Tab-separated table of C-alpha atoms and ligand atoms in Angstrom:
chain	number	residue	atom	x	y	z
A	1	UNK	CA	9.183	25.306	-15.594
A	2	UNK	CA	9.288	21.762	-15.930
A	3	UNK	CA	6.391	20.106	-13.280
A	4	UNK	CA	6.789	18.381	-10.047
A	5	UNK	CA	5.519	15.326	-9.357
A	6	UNK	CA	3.752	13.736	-6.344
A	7	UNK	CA	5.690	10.551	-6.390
A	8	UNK	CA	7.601	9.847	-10.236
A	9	UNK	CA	9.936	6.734	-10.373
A	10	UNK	CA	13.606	6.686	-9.422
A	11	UNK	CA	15.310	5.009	-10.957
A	12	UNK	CA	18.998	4.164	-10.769
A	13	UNK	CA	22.533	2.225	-12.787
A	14	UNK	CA	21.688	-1.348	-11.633
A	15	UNK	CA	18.451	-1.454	-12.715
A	16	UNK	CA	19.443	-0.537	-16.251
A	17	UNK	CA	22.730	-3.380	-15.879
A	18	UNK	CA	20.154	-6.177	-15.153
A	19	UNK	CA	17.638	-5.211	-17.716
A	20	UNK	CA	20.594	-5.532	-20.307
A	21	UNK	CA	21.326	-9.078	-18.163
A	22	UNK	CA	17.706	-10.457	-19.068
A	23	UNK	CA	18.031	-9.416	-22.928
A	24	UNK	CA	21.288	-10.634	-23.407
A	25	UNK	CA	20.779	-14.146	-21.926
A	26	UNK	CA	16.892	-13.988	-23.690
A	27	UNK	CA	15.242	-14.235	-20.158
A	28	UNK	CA	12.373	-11.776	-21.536
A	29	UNK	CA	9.157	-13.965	-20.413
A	30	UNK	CA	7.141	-13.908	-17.130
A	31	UNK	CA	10.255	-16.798	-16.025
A	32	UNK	CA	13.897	-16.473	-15.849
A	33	UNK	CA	16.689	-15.800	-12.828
A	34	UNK	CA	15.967	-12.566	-11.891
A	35	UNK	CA	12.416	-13.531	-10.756
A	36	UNK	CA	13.890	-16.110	-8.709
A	37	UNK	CA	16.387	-13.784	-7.072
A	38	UNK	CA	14.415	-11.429	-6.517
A	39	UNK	CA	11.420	-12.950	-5.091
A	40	UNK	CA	14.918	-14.309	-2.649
A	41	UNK	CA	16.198	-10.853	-2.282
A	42	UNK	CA	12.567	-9.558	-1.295
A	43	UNK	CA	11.512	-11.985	1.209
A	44	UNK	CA	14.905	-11.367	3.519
A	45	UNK	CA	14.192	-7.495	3.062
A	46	UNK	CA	10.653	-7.772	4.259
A	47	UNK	CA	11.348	-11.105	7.250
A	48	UNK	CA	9.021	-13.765	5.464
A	49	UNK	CA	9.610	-17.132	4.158
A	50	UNK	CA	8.605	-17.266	0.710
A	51	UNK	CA	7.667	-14.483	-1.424
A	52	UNK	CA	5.927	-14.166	-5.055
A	53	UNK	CA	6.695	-11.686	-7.644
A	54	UNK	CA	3.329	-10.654	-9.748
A	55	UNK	CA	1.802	-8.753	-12.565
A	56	UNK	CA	0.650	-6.184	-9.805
A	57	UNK	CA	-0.367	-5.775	-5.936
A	58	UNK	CA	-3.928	-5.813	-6.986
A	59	UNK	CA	-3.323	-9.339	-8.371
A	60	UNK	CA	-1.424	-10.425	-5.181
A	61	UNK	CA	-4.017	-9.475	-2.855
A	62	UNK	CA	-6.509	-10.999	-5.387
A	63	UNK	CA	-4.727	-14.662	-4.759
A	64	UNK	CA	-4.573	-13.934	-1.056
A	65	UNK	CA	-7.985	-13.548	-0.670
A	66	UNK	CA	-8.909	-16.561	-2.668
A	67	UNK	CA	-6.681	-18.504	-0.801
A	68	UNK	CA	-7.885	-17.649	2.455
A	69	UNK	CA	-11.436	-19.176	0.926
A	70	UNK	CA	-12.936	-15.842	0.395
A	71	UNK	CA	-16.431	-16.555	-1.650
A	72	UNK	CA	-19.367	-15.522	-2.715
A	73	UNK	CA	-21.555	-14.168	-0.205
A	74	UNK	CA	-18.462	-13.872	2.353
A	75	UNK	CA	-17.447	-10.527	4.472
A	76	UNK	CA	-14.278	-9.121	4.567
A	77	UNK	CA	-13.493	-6.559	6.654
A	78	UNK	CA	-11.469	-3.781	5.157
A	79	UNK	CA	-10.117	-0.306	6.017
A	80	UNK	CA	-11.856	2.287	4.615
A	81	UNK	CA	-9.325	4.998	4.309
A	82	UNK	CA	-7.782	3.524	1.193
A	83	UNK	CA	-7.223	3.537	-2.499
A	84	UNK	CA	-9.852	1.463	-4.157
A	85	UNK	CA	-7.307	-1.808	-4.707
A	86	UNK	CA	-7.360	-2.747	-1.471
A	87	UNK	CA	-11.064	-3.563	-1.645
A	88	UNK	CA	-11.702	-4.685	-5.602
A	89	UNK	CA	-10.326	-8.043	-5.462
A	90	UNK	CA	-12.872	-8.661	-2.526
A	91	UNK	CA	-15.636	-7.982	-4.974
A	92	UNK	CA	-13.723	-9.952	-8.268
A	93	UNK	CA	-14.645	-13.261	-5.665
A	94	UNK	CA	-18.780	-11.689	-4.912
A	95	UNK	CA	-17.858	-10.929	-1.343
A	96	UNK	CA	-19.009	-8.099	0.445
A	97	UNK	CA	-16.176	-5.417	2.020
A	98	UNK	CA	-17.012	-4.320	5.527
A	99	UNK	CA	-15.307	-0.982	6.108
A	100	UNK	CA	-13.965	0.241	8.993
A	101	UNK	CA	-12.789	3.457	10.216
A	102	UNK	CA	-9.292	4.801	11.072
A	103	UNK	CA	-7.893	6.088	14.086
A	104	UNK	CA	-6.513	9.578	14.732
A	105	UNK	CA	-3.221	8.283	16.030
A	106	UNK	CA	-2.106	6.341	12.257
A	107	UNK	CA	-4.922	7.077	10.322
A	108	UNK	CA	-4.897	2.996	9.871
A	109	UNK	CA	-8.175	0.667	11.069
A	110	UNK	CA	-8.888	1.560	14.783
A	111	UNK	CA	-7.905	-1.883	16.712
A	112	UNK	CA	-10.761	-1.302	19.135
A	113	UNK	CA	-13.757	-0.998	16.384
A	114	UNK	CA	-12.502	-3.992	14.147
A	115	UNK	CA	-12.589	-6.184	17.398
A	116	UNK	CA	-16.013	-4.565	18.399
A	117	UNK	CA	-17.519	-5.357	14.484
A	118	UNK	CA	-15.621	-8.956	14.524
A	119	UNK	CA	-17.136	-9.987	17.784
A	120	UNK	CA	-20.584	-8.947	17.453
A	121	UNK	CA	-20.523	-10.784	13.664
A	122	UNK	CA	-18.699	-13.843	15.640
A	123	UNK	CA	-21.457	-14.043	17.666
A	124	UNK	CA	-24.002	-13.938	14.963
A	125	UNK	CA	-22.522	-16.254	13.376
A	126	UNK	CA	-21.055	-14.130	10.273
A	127	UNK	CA	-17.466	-14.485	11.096
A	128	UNK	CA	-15.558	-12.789	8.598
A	129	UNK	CA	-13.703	-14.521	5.699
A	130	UNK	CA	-10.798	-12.384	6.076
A	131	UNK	CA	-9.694	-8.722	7.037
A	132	UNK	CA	-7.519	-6.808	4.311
A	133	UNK	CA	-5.434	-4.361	6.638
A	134	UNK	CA	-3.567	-1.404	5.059
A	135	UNK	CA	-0.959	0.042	6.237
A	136	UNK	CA	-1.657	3.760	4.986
A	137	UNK	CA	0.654	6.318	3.164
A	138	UNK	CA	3.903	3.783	4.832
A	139	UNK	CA	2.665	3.966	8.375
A	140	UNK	CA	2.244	0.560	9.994
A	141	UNK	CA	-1.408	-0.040	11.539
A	142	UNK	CA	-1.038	-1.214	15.196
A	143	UNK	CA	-1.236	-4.529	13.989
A	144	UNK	CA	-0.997	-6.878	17.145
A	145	UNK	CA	-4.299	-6.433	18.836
A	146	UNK	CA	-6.072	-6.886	15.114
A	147	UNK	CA	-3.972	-10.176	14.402
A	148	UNK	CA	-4.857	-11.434	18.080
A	149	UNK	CA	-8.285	-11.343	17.641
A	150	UNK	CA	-8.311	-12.537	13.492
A	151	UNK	CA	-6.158	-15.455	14.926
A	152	UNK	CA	-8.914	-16.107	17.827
A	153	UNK	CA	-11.484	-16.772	15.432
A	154	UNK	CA	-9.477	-17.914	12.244
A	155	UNK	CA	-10.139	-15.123	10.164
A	156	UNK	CA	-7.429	-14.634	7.813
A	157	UNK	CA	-5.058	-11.269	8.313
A	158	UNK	CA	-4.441	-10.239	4.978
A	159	UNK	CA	-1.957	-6.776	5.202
A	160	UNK	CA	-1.729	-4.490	2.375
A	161	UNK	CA	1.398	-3.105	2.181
A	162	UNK	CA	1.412	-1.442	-1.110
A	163	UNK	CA	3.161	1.662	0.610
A	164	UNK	CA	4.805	0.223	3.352
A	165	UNK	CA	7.890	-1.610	1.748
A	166	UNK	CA	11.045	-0.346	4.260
A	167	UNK	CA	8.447	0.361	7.433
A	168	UNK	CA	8.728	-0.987	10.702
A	169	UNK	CA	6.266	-2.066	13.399
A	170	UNK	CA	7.672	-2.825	16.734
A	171	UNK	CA	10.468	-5.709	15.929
A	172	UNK	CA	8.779	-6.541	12.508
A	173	UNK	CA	7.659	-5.091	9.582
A	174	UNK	CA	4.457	-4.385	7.689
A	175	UNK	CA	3.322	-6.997	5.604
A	176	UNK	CA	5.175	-9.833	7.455
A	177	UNK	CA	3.038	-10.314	10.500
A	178	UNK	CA	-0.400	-11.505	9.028
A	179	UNK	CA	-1.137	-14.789	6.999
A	180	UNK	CA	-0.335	-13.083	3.732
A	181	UNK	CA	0.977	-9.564	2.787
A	182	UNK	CA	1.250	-8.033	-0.501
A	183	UNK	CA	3.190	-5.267	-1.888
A	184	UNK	CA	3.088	-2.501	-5.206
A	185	UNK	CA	5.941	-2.066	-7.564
A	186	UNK	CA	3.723	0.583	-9.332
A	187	UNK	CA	5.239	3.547	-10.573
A	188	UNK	CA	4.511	5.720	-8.032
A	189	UNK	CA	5.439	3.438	-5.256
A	190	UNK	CA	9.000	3.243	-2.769
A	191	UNK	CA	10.084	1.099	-5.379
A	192	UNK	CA	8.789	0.279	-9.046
A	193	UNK	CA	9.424	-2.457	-11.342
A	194	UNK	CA	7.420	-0.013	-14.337
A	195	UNK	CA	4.465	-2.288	-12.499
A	196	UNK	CA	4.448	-5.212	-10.520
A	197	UNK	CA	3.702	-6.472	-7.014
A	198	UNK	CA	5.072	-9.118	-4.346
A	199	UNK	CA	2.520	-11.415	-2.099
A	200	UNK	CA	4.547	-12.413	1.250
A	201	UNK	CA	3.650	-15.295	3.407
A	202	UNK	CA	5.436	-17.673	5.880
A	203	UNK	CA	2.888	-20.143	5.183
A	204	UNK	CA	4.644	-22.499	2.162
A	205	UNK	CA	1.536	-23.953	0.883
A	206	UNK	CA	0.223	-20.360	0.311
A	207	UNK	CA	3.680	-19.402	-1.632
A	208	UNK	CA	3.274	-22.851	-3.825
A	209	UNK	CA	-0.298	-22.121	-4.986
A	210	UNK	CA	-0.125	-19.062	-5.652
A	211	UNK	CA	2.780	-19.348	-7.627
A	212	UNK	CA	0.261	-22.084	-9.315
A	213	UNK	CA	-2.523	-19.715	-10.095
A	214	UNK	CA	-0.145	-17.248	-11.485
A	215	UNK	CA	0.553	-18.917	-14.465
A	216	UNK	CA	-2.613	-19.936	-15.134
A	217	UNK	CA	-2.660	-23.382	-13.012
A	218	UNK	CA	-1.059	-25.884	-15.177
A	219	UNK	CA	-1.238	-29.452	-13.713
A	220	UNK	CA	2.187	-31.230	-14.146
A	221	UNK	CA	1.723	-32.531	-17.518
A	222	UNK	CA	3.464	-32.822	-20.969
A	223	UNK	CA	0.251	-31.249	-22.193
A	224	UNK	CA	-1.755	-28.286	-21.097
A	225	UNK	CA	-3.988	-30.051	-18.613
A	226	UNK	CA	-5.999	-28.258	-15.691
A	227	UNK	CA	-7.876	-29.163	-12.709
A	228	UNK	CA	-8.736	-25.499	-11.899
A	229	UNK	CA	-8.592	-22.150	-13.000
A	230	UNK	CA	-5.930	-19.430	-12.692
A	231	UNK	CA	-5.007	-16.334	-13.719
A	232	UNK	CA	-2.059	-14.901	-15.867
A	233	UNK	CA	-0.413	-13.221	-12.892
A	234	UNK	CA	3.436	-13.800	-13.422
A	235	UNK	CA	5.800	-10.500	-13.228
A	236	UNK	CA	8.252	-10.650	-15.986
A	237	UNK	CA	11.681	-11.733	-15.884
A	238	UNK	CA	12.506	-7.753	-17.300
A	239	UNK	CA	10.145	-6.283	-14.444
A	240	UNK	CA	11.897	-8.585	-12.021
A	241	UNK	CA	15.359	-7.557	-13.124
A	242	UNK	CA	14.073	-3.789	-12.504
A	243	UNK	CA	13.144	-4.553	-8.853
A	244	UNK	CA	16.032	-6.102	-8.014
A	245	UNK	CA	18.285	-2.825	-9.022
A	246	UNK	CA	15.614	-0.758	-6.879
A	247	UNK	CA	15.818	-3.023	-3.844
A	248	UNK	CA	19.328	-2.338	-3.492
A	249	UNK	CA	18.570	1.285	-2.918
A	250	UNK	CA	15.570	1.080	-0.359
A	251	UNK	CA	17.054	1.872	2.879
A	252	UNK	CA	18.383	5.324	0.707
A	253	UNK	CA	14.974	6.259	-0.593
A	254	UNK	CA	13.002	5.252	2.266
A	255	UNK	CA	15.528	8.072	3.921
A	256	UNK	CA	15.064	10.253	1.439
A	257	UNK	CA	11.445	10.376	1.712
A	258	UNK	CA	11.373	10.857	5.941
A	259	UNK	CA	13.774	13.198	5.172
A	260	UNK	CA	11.227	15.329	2.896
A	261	UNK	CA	8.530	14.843	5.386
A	262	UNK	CA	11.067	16.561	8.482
A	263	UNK	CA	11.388	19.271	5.819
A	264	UNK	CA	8.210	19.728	5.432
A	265	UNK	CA	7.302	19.367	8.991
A	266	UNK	CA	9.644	22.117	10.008
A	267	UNK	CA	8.717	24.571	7.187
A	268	UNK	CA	5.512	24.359	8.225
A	269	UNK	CA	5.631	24.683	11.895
A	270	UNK	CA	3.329	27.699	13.223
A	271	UNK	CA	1.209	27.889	10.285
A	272	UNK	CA	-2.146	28.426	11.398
A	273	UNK	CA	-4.170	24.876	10.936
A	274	UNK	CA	-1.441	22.717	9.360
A	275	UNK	CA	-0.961	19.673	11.046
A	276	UNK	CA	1.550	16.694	9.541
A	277	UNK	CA	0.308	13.640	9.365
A	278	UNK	CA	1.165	11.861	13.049
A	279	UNK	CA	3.627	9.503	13.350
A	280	UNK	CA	2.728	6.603	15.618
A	281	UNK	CA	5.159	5.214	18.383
A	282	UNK	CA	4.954	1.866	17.206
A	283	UNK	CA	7.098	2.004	14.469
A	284	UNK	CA	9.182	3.618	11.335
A	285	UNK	CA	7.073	5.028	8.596
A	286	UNK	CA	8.193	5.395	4.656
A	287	UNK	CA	6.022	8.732	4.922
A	288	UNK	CA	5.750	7.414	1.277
A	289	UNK	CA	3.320	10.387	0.669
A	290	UNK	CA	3.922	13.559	2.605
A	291	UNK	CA	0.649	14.386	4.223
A	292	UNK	CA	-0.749	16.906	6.540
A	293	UNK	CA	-4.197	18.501	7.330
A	294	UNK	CA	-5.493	21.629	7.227
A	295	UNK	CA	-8.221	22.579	9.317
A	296	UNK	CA	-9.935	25.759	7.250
A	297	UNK	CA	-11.482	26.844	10.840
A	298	UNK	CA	-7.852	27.646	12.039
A	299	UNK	CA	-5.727	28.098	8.835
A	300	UNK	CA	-7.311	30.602	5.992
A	301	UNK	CA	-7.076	28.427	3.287
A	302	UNK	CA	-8.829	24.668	2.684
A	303	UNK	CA	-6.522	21.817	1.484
A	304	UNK	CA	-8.229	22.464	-1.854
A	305	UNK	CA	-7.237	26.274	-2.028
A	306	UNK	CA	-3.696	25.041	-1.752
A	307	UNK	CA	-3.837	22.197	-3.926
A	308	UNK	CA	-5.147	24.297	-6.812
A	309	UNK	CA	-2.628	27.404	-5.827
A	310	UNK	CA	-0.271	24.216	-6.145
A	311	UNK	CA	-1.255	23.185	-9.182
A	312	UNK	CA	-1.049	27.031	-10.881
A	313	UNK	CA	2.799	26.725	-10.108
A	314	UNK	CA	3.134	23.553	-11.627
A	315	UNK	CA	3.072	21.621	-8.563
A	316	UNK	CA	1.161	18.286	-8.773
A	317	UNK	CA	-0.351	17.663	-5.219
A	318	UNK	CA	-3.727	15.385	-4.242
A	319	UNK	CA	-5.954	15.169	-1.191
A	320	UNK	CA	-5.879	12.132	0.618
A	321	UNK	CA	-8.186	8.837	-0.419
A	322	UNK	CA	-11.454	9.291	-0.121
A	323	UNK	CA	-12.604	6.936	1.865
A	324	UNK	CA	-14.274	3.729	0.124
A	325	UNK	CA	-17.149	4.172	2.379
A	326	UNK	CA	-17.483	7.406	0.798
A	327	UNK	CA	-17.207	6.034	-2.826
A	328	UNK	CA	-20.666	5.691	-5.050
A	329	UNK	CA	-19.353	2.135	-5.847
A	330	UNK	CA	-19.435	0.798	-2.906
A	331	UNK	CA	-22.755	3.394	-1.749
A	332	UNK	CA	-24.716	0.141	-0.288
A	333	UNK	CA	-21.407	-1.539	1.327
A	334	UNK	CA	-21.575	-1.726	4.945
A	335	UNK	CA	-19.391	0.959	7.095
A	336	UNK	CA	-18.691	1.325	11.043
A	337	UNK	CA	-16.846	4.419	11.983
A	338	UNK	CA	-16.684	7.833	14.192
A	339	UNK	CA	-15.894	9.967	11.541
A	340	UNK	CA	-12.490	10.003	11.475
A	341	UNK	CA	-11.297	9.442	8.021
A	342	UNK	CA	-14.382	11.573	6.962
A	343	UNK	CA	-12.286	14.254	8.688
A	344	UNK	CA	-9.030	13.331	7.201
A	345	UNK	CA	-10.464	13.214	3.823
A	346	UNK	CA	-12.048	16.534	3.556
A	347	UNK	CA	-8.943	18.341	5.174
A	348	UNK	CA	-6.154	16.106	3.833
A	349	UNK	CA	-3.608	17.077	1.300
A	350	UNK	CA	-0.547	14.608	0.046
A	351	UNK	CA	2.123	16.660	-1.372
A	352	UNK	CA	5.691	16.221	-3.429
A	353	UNK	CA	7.685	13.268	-1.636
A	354	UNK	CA	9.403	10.669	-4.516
A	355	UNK	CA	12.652	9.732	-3.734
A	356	UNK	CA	13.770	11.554	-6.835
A	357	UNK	CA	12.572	15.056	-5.468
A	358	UNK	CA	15.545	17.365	-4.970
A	359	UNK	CA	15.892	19.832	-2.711
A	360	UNK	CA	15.499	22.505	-4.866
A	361	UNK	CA	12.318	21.662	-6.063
A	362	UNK	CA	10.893	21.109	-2.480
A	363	UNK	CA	11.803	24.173	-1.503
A	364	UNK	CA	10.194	25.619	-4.557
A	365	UNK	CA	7.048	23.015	-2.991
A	366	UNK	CA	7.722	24.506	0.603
A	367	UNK	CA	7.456	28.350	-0.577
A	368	UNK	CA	4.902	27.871	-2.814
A	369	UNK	CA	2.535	27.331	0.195
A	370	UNK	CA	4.331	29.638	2.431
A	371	UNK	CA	3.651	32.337	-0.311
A	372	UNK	CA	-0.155	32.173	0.292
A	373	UNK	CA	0.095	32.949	3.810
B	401	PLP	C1	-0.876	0.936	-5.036
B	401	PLP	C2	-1.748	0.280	-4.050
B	401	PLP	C3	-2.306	-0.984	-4.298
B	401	PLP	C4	-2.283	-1.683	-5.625
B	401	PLP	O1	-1.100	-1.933	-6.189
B	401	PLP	P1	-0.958	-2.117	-7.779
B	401	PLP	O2	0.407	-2.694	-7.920
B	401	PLP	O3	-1.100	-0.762	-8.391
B	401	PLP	O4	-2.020	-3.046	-8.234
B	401	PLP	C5	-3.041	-1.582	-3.285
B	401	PLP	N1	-3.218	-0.976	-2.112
B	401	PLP	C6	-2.730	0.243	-1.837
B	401	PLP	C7	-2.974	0.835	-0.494
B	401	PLP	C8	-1.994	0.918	-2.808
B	401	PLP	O5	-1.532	2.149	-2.546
């Protein structure tokens, strides 16, 4: 039996049509038309101004942050419950990540901690740099009360919205509402361009530079002449032409993947311990990972027995991230929290949801589990 995958790419006709479009017309470089039009096509999807197409959302979220001024010796404040990109860039610039804890209701940074941690450094005098907030596994973060109180003390609002892309939050969308926001074309994301990522921004002056840096910040002149230095950050006029044939489809794969999630929440419904991961009232989430908890108190098994019965069938399933606060890298990083990503971690479990995944397969996903009780 062939395996199934947490989260494989999906890939479709167009994406295949404009691929063909770049080699024909020799557009094979980190320039060309499709980057144009899609970096176009993106920024009306997602409500912003101007949007950047790069080598990867790690490297977006890197120019952010240097943009907003982060240095050395700086604090960023960070949600903990993450994968480890959302925090690395903070350290490529020697600034310190200051995690904070989720809350129960979106598993995103609890609004009434971060404002608690940014006051108390305000008055200190260590206001923050900036504040990298993540909008986890396509659920938006409640976003307002966060960007009030970065915007009261002009700390840049930096959103991660690697797995957000198609999400709502009340009459925007993830990724849109801060000073920057950055997006993943990796494989396993909503959409992939093989590997890539988008940095969003309404501010122009943000869009220009960055665009600058990309390409390793060449000063207008005949001959290679710089002032600075930048990066070689550019997505590729192929990896552009990719994205653009997987844009078309969003609204279809975003659906697809709620629609594994209400499959998964119904098949599961009365099993002792299992709870889905909530879905806050703020707004639409990509459920871009399926994810639930199992509390081994209530249900017989631990996330981990069922992740490894999983994985005995073939079935490729993960626990959630472990929370950076948790991870020996960042052991002497500083951390406020109540223990609530602690607890999502160590009962958490993210199982089959690409857009790809048919229904046979998730059924063969569904009884798997069902099996074991
Ligand atoms: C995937 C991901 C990233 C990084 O994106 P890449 O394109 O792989 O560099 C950043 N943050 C989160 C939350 C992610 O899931």
């Amino acid at each position: 039996m062939s395996r199934i995958y947490l989260s494989a790419p999906d890939i479709g006709k167009a994406e295949q049509a404009y691929v063909n479009e770049a080699f024909a017309t020799n557009w094979v470089a980190p320039v060309g038309p499709h980057i144009d039009a899609f970096e176009k096509e993106f920024s009306q999807v997602v409500g912003t101004k101007y949007a950047v197409a790069l080598s990867s959302g790690t490297a977006a979220l890197h120019l952010a942050l240097r943009l907003a001024g982060v240095t050395t010796g700086d604090e960023v404040l960070c949600s903990s419950l993450t994968f480890i990109a959302s925090a690395a860039p903070i350290t490529y610039l020697g600034a310190h990540p200051v995690f904070i804890d989720s809350d129960e209701q979106s598993w995103n940074m609890d609004p009434s901690l971060a404002i608690e941690v940014i006051e108390k450094k305000v008055r200190t005098g260590k206001t923050p740099k900036a504040l990298v907030l993540v909008h986890l596994y396509g659920q938006s973060a409640d976003t307002q009360p966060i960007k009030e109180c970065c915007d009261k003390y002009g700390i840049k609002l930096i959103e991660d919205a690697a797995e957000a892309l198609g999400a709502t939050y009340k009459s925007g969308t993830p990724g849109s509402m801060g000073w920057a926001g950055i997006h993943s074309f990796n494989g396993n994301k909503i959409i992939t361009t093989s590997g890539g990522g988008m940095l969003v921004t309404n501010d122009e002056k943000l869009a220009t530079t960055a665009r600058f840096l990309s390409t390793q910040a060449r000063d207008p002149a005949p001959h290679y002449q710089h002032t600075t230095i930048g990066y070689n950050y550019r997505m590729s006029n192929i990896c552009a032409g990719i994205g653009r044939g997987q844009l078309i489809e969003l609204d279809k794969k975003v659906a697809r993947r709620r629609a594994h999630f209400e499959a998964y929440r119904k098949a599961f419904e009365g099993l002792p311990g299992f709870t889905m991961q909530p879905e806050a009232p703020w707004g639409k989430s990509t459920h871009w990972l399926s994810c639930l908890t199992i509390n081994p108190l209530k249900s017989k098994l631990s996330a981990e027995d069922i992740r490894l019965a999983l994985e005995k069938s073939n079935i490729e399933s993960r626990p959630v991230w472990k929370p950076l606060h948790l991870q020996p890298v960042f052991s002497s990083a500083e951390y406020h929290g109540r223990g609530v990503s602690d607890k999502i971690f160590s009962e958490g479990l993210c199982i089959p949801s690409g857009s790809g995944l048919t229904d046979t397969d998730r059924q063969m996903v569904i009884n798997t589990i069902k099996n074991l009780f």
